[in-house]
mmCIF file of C-alpha atoms in Angstrom:
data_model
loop_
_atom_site.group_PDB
_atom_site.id
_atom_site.type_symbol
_atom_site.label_atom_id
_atom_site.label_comp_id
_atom_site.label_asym_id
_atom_site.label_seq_id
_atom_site.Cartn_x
_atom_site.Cartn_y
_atom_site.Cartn_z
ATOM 1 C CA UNK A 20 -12.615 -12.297 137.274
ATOM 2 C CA UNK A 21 -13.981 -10.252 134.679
ATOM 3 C CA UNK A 22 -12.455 -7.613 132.979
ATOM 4 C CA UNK A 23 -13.933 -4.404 132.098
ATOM 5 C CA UNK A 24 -12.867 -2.566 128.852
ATOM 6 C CA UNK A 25 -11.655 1.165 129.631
ATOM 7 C CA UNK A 26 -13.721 3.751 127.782
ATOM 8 C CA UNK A 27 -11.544 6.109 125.292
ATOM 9 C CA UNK A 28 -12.992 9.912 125.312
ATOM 10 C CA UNK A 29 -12.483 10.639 122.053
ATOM 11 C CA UNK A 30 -9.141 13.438 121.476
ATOM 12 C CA UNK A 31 -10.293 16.951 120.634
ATOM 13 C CA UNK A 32 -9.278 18.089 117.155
ATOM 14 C CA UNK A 33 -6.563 21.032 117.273
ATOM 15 C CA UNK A 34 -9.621 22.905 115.430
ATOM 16 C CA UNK A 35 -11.436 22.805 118.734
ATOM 17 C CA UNK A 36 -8.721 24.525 120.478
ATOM 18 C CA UNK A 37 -8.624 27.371 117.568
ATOM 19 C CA UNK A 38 -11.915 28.151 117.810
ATOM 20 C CA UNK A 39 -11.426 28.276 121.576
ATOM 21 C CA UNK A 40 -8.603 30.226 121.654
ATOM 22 C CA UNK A 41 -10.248 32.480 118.794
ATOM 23 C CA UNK A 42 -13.461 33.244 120.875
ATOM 24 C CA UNK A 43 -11.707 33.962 123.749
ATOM 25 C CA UNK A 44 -9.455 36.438 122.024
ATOM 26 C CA UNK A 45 -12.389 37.868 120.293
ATOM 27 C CA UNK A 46 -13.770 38.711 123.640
ATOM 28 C CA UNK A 47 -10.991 40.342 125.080
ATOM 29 C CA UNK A 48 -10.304 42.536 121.878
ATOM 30 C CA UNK A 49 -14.297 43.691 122.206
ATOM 31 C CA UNK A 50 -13.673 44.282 125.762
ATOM 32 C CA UNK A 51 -10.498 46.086 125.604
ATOM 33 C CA UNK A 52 -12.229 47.923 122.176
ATOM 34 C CA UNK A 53 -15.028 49.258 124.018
ATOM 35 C CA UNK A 54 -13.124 50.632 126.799
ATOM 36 C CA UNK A 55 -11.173 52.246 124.621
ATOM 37 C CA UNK A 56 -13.773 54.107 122.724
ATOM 38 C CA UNK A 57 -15.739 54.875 126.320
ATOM 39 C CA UNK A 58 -11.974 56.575 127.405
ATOM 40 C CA UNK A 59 -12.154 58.106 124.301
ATOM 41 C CA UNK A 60 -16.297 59.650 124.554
ATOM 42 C CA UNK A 61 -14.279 60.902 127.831
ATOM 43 C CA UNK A 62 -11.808 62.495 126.991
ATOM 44 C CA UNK A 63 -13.714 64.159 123.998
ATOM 45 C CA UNK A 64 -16.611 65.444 126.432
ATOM 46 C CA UNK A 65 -13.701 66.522 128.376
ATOM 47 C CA UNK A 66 -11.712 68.197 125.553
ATOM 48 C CA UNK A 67 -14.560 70.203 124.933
ATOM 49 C CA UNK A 68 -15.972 71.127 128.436
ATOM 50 C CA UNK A 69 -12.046 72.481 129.324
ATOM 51 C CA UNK A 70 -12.055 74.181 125.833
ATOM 52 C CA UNK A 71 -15.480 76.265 126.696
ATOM 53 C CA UNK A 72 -13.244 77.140 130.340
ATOM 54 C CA UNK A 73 -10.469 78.210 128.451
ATOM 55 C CA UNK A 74 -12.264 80.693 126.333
ATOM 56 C CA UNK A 75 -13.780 81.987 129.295
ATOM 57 C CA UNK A 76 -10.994 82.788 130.851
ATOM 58 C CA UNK A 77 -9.851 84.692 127.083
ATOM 59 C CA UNK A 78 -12.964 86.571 127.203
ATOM 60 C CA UNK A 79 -12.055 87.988 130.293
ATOM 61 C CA UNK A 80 -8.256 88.447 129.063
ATOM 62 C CA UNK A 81 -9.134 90.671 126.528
ATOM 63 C CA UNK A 82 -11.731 92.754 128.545
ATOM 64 C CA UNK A 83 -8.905 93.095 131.203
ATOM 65 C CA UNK A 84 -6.624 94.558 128.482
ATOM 66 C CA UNK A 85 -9.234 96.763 126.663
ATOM 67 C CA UNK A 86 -9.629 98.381 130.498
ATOM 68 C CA UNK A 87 -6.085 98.641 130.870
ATOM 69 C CA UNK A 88 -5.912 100.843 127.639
ATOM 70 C CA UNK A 89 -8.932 102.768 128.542
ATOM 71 C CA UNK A 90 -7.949 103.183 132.074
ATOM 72 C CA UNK A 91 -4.587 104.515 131.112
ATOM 73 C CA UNK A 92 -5.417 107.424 128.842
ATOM 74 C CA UNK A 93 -6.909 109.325 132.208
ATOM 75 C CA UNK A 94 -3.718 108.175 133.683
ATOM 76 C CA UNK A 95 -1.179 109.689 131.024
ATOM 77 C CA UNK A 96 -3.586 112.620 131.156
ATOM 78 C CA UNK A 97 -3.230 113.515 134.826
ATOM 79 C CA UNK A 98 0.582 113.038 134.614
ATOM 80 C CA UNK A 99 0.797 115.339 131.957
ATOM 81 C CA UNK A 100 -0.941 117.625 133.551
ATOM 82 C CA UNK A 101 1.258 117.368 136.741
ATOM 83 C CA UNK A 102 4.143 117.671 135.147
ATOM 84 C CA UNK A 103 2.845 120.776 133.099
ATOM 85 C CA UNK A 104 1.297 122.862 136.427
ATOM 86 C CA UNK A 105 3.977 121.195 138.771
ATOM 87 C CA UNK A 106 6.350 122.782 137.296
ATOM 88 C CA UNK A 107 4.942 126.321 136.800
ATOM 89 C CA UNK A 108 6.329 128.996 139.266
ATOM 90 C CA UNK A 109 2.629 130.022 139.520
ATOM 91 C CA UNK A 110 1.917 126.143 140.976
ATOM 92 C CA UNK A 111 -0.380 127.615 143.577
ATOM 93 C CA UNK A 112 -2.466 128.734 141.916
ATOM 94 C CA UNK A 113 -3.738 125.199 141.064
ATOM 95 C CA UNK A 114 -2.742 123.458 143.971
ATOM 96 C CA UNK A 115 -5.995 121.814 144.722
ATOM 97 C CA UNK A 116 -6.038 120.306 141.175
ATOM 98 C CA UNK A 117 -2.271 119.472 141.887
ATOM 99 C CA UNK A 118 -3.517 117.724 145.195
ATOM 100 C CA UNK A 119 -6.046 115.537 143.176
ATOM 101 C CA UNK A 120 -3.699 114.579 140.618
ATOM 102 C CA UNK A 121 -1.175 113.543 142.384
ATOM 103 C CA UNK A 122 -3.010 110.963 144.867
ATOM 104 C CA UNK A 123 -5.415 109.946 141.912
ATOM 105 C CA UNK A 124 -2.515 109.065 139.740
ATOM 106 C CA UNK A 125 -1.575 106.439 142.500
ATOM 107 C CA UNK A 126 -5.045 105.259 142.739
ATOM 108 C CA UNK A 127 -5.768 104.765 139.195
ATOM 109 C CA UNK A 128 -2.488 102.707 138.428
ATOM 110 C CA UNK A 129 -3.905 98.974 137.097
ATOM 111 C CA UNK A 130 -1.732 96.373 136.922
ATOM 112 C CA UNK A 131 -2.323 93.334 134.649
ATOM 113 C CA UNK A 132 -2.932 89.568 135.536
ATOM 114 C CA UNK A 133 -4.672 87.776 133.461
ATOM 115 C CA UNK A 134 -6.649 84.425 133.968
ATOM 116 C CA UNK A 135 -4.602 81.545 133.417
ATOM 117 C CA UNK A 136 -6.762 79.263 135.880
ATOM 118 C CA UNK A 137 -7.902 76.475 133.385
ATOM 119 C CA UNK A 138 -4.118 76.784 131.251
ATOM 120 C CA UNK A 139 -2.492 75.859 134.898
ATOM 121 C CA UNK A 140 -5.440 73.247 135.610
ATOM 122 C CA UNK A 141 -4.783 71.651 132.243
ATOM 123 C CA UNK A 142 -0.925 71.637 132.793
ATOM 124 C CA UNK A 143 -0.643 70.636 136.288
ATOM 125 C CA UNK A 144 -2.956 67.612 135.596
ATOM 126 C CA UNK A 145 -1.113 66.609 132.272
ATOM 127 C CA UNK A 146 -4.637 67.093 130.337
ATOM 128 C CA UNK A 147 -3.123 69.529 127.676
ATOM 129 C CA UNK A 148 -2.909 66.531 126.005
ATOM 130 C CA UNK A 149 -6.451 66.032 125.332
ATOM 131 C CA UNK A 150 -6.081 69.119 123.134
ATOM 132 C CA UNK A 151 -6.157 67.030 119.492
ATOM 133 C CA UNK A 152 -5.799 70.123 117.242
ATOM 134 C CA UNK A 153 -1.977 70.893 116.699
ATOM 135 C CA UNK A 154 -3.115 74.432 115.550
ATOM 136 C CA UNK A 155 -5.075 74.693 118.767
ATOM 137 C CA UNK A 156 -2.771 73.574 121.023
ATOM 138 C CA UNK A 157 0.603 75.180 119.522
ATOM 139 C CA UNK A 158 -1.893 78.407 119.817
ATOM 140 C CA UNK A 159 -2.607 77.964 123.823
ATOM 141 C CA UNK A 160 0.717 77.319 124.690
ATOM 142 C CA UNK A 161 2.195 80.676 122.346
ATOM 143 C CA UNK A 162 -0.408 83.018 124.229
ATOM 144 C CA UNK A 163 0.100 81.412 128.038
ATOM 145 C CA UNK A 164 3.802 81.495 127.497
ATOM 146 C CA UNK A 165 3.879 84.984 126.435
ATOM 147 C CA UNK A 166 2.321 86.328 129.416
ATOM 148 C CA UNK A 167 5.319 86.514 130.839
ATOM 149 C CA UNK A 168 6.211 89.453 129.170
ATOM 150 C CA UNK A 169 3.448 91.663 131.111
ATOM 151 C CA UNK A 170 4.243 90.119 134.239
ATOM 152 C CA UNK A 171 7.430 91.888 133.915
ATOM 153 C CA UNK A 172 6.367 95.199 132.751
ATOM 154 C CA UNK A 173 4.195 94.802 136.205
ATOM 155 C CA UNK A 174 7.096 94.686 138.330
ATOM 156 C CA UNK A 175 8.642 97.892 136.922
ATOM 157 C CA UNK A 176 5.554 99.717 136.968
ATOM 158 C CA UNK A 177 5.230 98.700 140.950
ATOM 159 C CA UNK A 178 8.832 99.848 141.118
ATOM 160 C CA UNK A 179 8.491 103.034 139.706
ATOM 161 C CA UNK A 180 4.730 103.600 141.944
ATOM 162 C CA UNK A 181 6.735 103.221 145.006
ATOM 163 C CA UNK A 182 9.259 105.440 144.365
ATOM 164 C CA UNK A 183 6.319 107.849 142.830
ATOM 165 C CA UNK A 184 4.312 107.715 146.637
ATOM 166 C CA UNK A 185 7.529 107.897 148.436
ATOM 167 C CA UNK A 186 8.424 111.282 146.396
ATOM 168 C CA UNK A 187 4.416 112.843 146.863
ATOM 169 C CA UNK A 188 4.960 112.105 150.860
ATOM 170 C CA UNK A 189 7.731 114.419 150.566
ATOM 171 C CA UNK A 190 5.794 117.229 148.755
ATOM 172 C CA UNK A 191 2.200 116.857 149.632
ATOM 173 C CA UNK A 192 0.331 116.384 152.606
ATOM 174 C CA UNK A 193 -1.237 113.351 153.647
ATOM 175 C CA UNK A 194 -4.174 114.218 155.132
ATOM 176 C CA UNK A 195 -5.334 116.332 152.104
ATOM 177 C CA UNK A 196 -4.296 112.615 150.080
ATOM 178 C CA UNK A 197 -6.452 110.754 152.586
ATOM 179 C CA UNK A 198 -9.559 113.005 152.253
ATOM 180 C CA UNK A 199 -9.180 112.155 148.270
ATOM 181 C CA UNK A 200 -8.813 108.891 148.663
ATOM 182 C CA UNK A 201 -12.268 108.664 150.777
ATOM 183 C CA UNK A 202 -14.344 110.634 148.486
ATOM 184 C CA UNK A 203 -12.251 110.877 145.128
ATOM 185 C CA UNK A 204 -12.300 114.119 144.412
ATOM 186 C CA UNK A 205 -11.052 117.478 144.990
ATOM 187 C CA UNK A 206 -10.230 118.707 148.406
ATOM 188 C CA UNK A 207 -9.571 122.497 149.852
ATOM 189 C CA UNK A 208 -5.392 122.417 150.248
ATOM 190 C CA UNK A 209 -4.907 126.524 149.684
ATOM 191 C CA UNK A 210 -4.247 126.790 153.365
ATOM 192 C CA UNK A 211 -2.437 124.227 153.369
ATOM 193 C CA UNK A 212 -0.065 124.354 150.662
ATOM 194 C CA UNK A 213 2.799 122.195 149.678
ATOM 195 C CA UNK A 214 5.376 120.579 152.476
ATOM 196 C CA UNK A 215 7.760 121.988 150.126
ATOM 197 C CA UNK A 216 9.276 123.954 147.046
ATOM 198 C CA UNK A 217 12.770 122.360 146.772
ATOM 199 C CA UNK A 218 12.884 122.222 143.346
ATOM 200 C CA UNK A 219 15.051 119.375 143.648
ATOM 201 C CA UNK A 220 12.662 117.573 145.357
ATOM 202 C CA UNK A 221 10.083 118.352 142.910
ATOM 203 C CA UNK A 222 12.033 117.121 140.223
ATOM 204 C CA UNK A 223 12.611 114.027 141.849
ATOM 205 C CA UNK A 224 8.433 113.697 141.965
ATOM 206 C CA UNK A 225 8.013 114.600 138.077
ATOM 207 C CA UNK A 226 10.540 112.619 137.233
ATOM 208 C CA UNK A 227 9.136 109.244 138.344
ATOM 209 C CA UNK A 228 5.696 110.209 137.658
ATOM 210 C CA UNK A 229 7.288 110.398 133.899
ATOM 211 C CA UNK A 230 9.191 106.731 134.375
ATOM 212 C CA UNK A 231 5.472 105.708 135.417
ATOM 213 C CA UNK A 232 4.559 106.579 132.079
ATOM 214 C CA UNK A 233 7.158 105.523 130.214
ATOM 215 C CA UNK A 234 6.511 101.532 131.915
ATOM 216 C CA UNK A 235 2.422 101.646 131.047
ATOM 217 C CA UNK A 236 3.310 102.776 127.616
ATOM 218 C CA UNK A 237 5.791 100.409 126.501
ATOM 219 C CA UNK A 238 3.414 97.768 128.777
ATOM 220 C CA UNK A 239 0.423 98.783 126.715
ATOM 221 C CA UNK A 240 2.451 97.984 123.243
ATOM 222 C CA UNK A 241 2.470 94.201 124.748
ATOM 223 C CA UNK A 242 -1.319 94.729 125.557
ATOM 224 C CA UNK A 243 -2.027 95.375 122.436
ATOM 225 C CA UNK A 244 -0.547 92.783 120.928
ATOM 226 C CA UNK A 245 -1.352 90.059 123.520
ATOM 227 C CA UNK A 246 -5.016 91.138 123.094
ATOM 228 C CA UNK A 247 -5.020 90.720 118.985
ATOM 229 C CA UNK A 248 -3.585 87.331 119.924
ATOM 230 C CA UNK A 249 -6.338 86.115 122.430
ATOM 231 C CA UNK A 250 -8.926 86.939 120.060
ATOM 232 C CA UNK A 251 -7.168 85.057 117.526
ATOM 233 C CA UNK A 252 -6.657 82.474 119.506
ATOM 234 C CA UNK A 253 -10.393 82.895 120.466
ATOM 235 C CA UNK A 254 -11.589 82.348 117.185
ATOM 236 C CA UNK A 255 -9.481 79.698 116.554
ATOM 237 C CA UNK A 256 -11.229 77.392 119.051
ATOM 238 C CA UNK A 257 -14.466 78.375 118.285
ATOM 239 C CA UNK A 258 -13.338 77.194 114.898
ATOM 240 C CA UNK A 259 -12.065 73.755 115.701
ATOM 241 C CA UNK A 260 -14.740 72.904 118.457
ATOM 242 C CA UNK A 261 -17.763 74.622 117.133
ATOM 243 C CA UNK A 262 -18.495 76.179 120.505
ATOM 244 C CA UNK A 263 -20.660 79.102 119.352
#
């Protein structure tokens, strides 16, 4: 019987398994490296495309407040001159002008929301993170937290325009208020005339026409101010992302 020697593969050197092990981790690190800079390309592109929204949406902020301000100096004006001819004796003799005032007044009242789609977007989603610029970012959330101020100067303005229209239904009449609504301007009401001339009643009618502006004043202080910040805020990120 003859018997065979066994053939002896020769042992791998520990080096072997280094360079093994070594190659291998080499190739997951580039791996895991280059998804990690592709997330990043990402989330830069997308940084910047949600930056361009967001001063979109403070363009149109400040245009919205510079109309409020504009839009309010006709209103002050026709309240002061309600309150002046309302409450002459002589009131007759400009009740047509009276008429127009008093529904325009109601008509003209602008109440402020401003765009906060993208802020929300960028919240809800958790991407306000992507925002790498502390300046930036400490900047957004200053001007979106804010607003709240104006949404609560909104809410007594509405209050004090409802009790305004209840008190005009009490002193003028509505189809006179319709026809001005319709065509916005100055209707025939000498025949007419006023429902009333309680003077009681016609206090109570000046008086919250005056608490309406009282609210849009003080309301247009926080305009002002929330404006000067959007630009800043505006210039800021053109600053940081070069967008312009």
């Amino acid at each position: 019987m003859e018997v065979h020697a066994h053939t002896h593969t020769p042992r791998k050197k520990w080096t072997h398994f280094f360079w093994e092990f070594l190659m291998l981790f080499l190739a997951v690190l580039c791996g895991f490296t280059a998804e990690n800079l592709r997330e990043h390309k990402v989330e830069k592109h997308r940084e910047k495309v949600y930056m361009k929204s967001l001063l979109a949406d403070l363009r149109k902020d400040t245009s919205l407040y510079t109309g409020f301000v504009t839009n309010n100096k006709g209103v002050y004006t026709m309240i002061d001159s309600l309150i002046l001819y309302m409450g002459d004796p002589d009131r007759q003799l400009h009740i047509n002008k009276l008429y127009y005032w008093s529904r325009m007044i109601s008509i003209k009242l602008k109440f402020l929301f401003p765009v906060e789609r993208t802020y929300e977007e960028m919240k809800s989603s958790g991407y306000l993170r992507l925002i790498r610029s502390g300046p930036v970012a400490d900047s957004v959330s200053h001007y979106y937290n804010s607003l709240i101020s104006l949404y609560k100067y909104n809410d007594v303005g509405l209050e004090w325009a409802a009790d305004y229209v209840r008190s005009t239904g009490k002193i003028f009449d509505a189809g006179i208020h319709f026809k001005i609504l319709k065509e916005g301007k100055e209707q025939n009401a000498e025949t007419i005339g006023f429902l009333t001339k309680d003077p009681i009643t016609i206090n109570e009618l000046l008086s919250s026409a005056q608490y309406i502006y009282g609210a849009f004043r003080q309301a247009e202080g926080v305009v002002i101010k929330r404006n000067q910040t959007a630009q800043n805020l505006i210039e800021l990120i053109n600053k940081k992302y070069h967008l312009e």
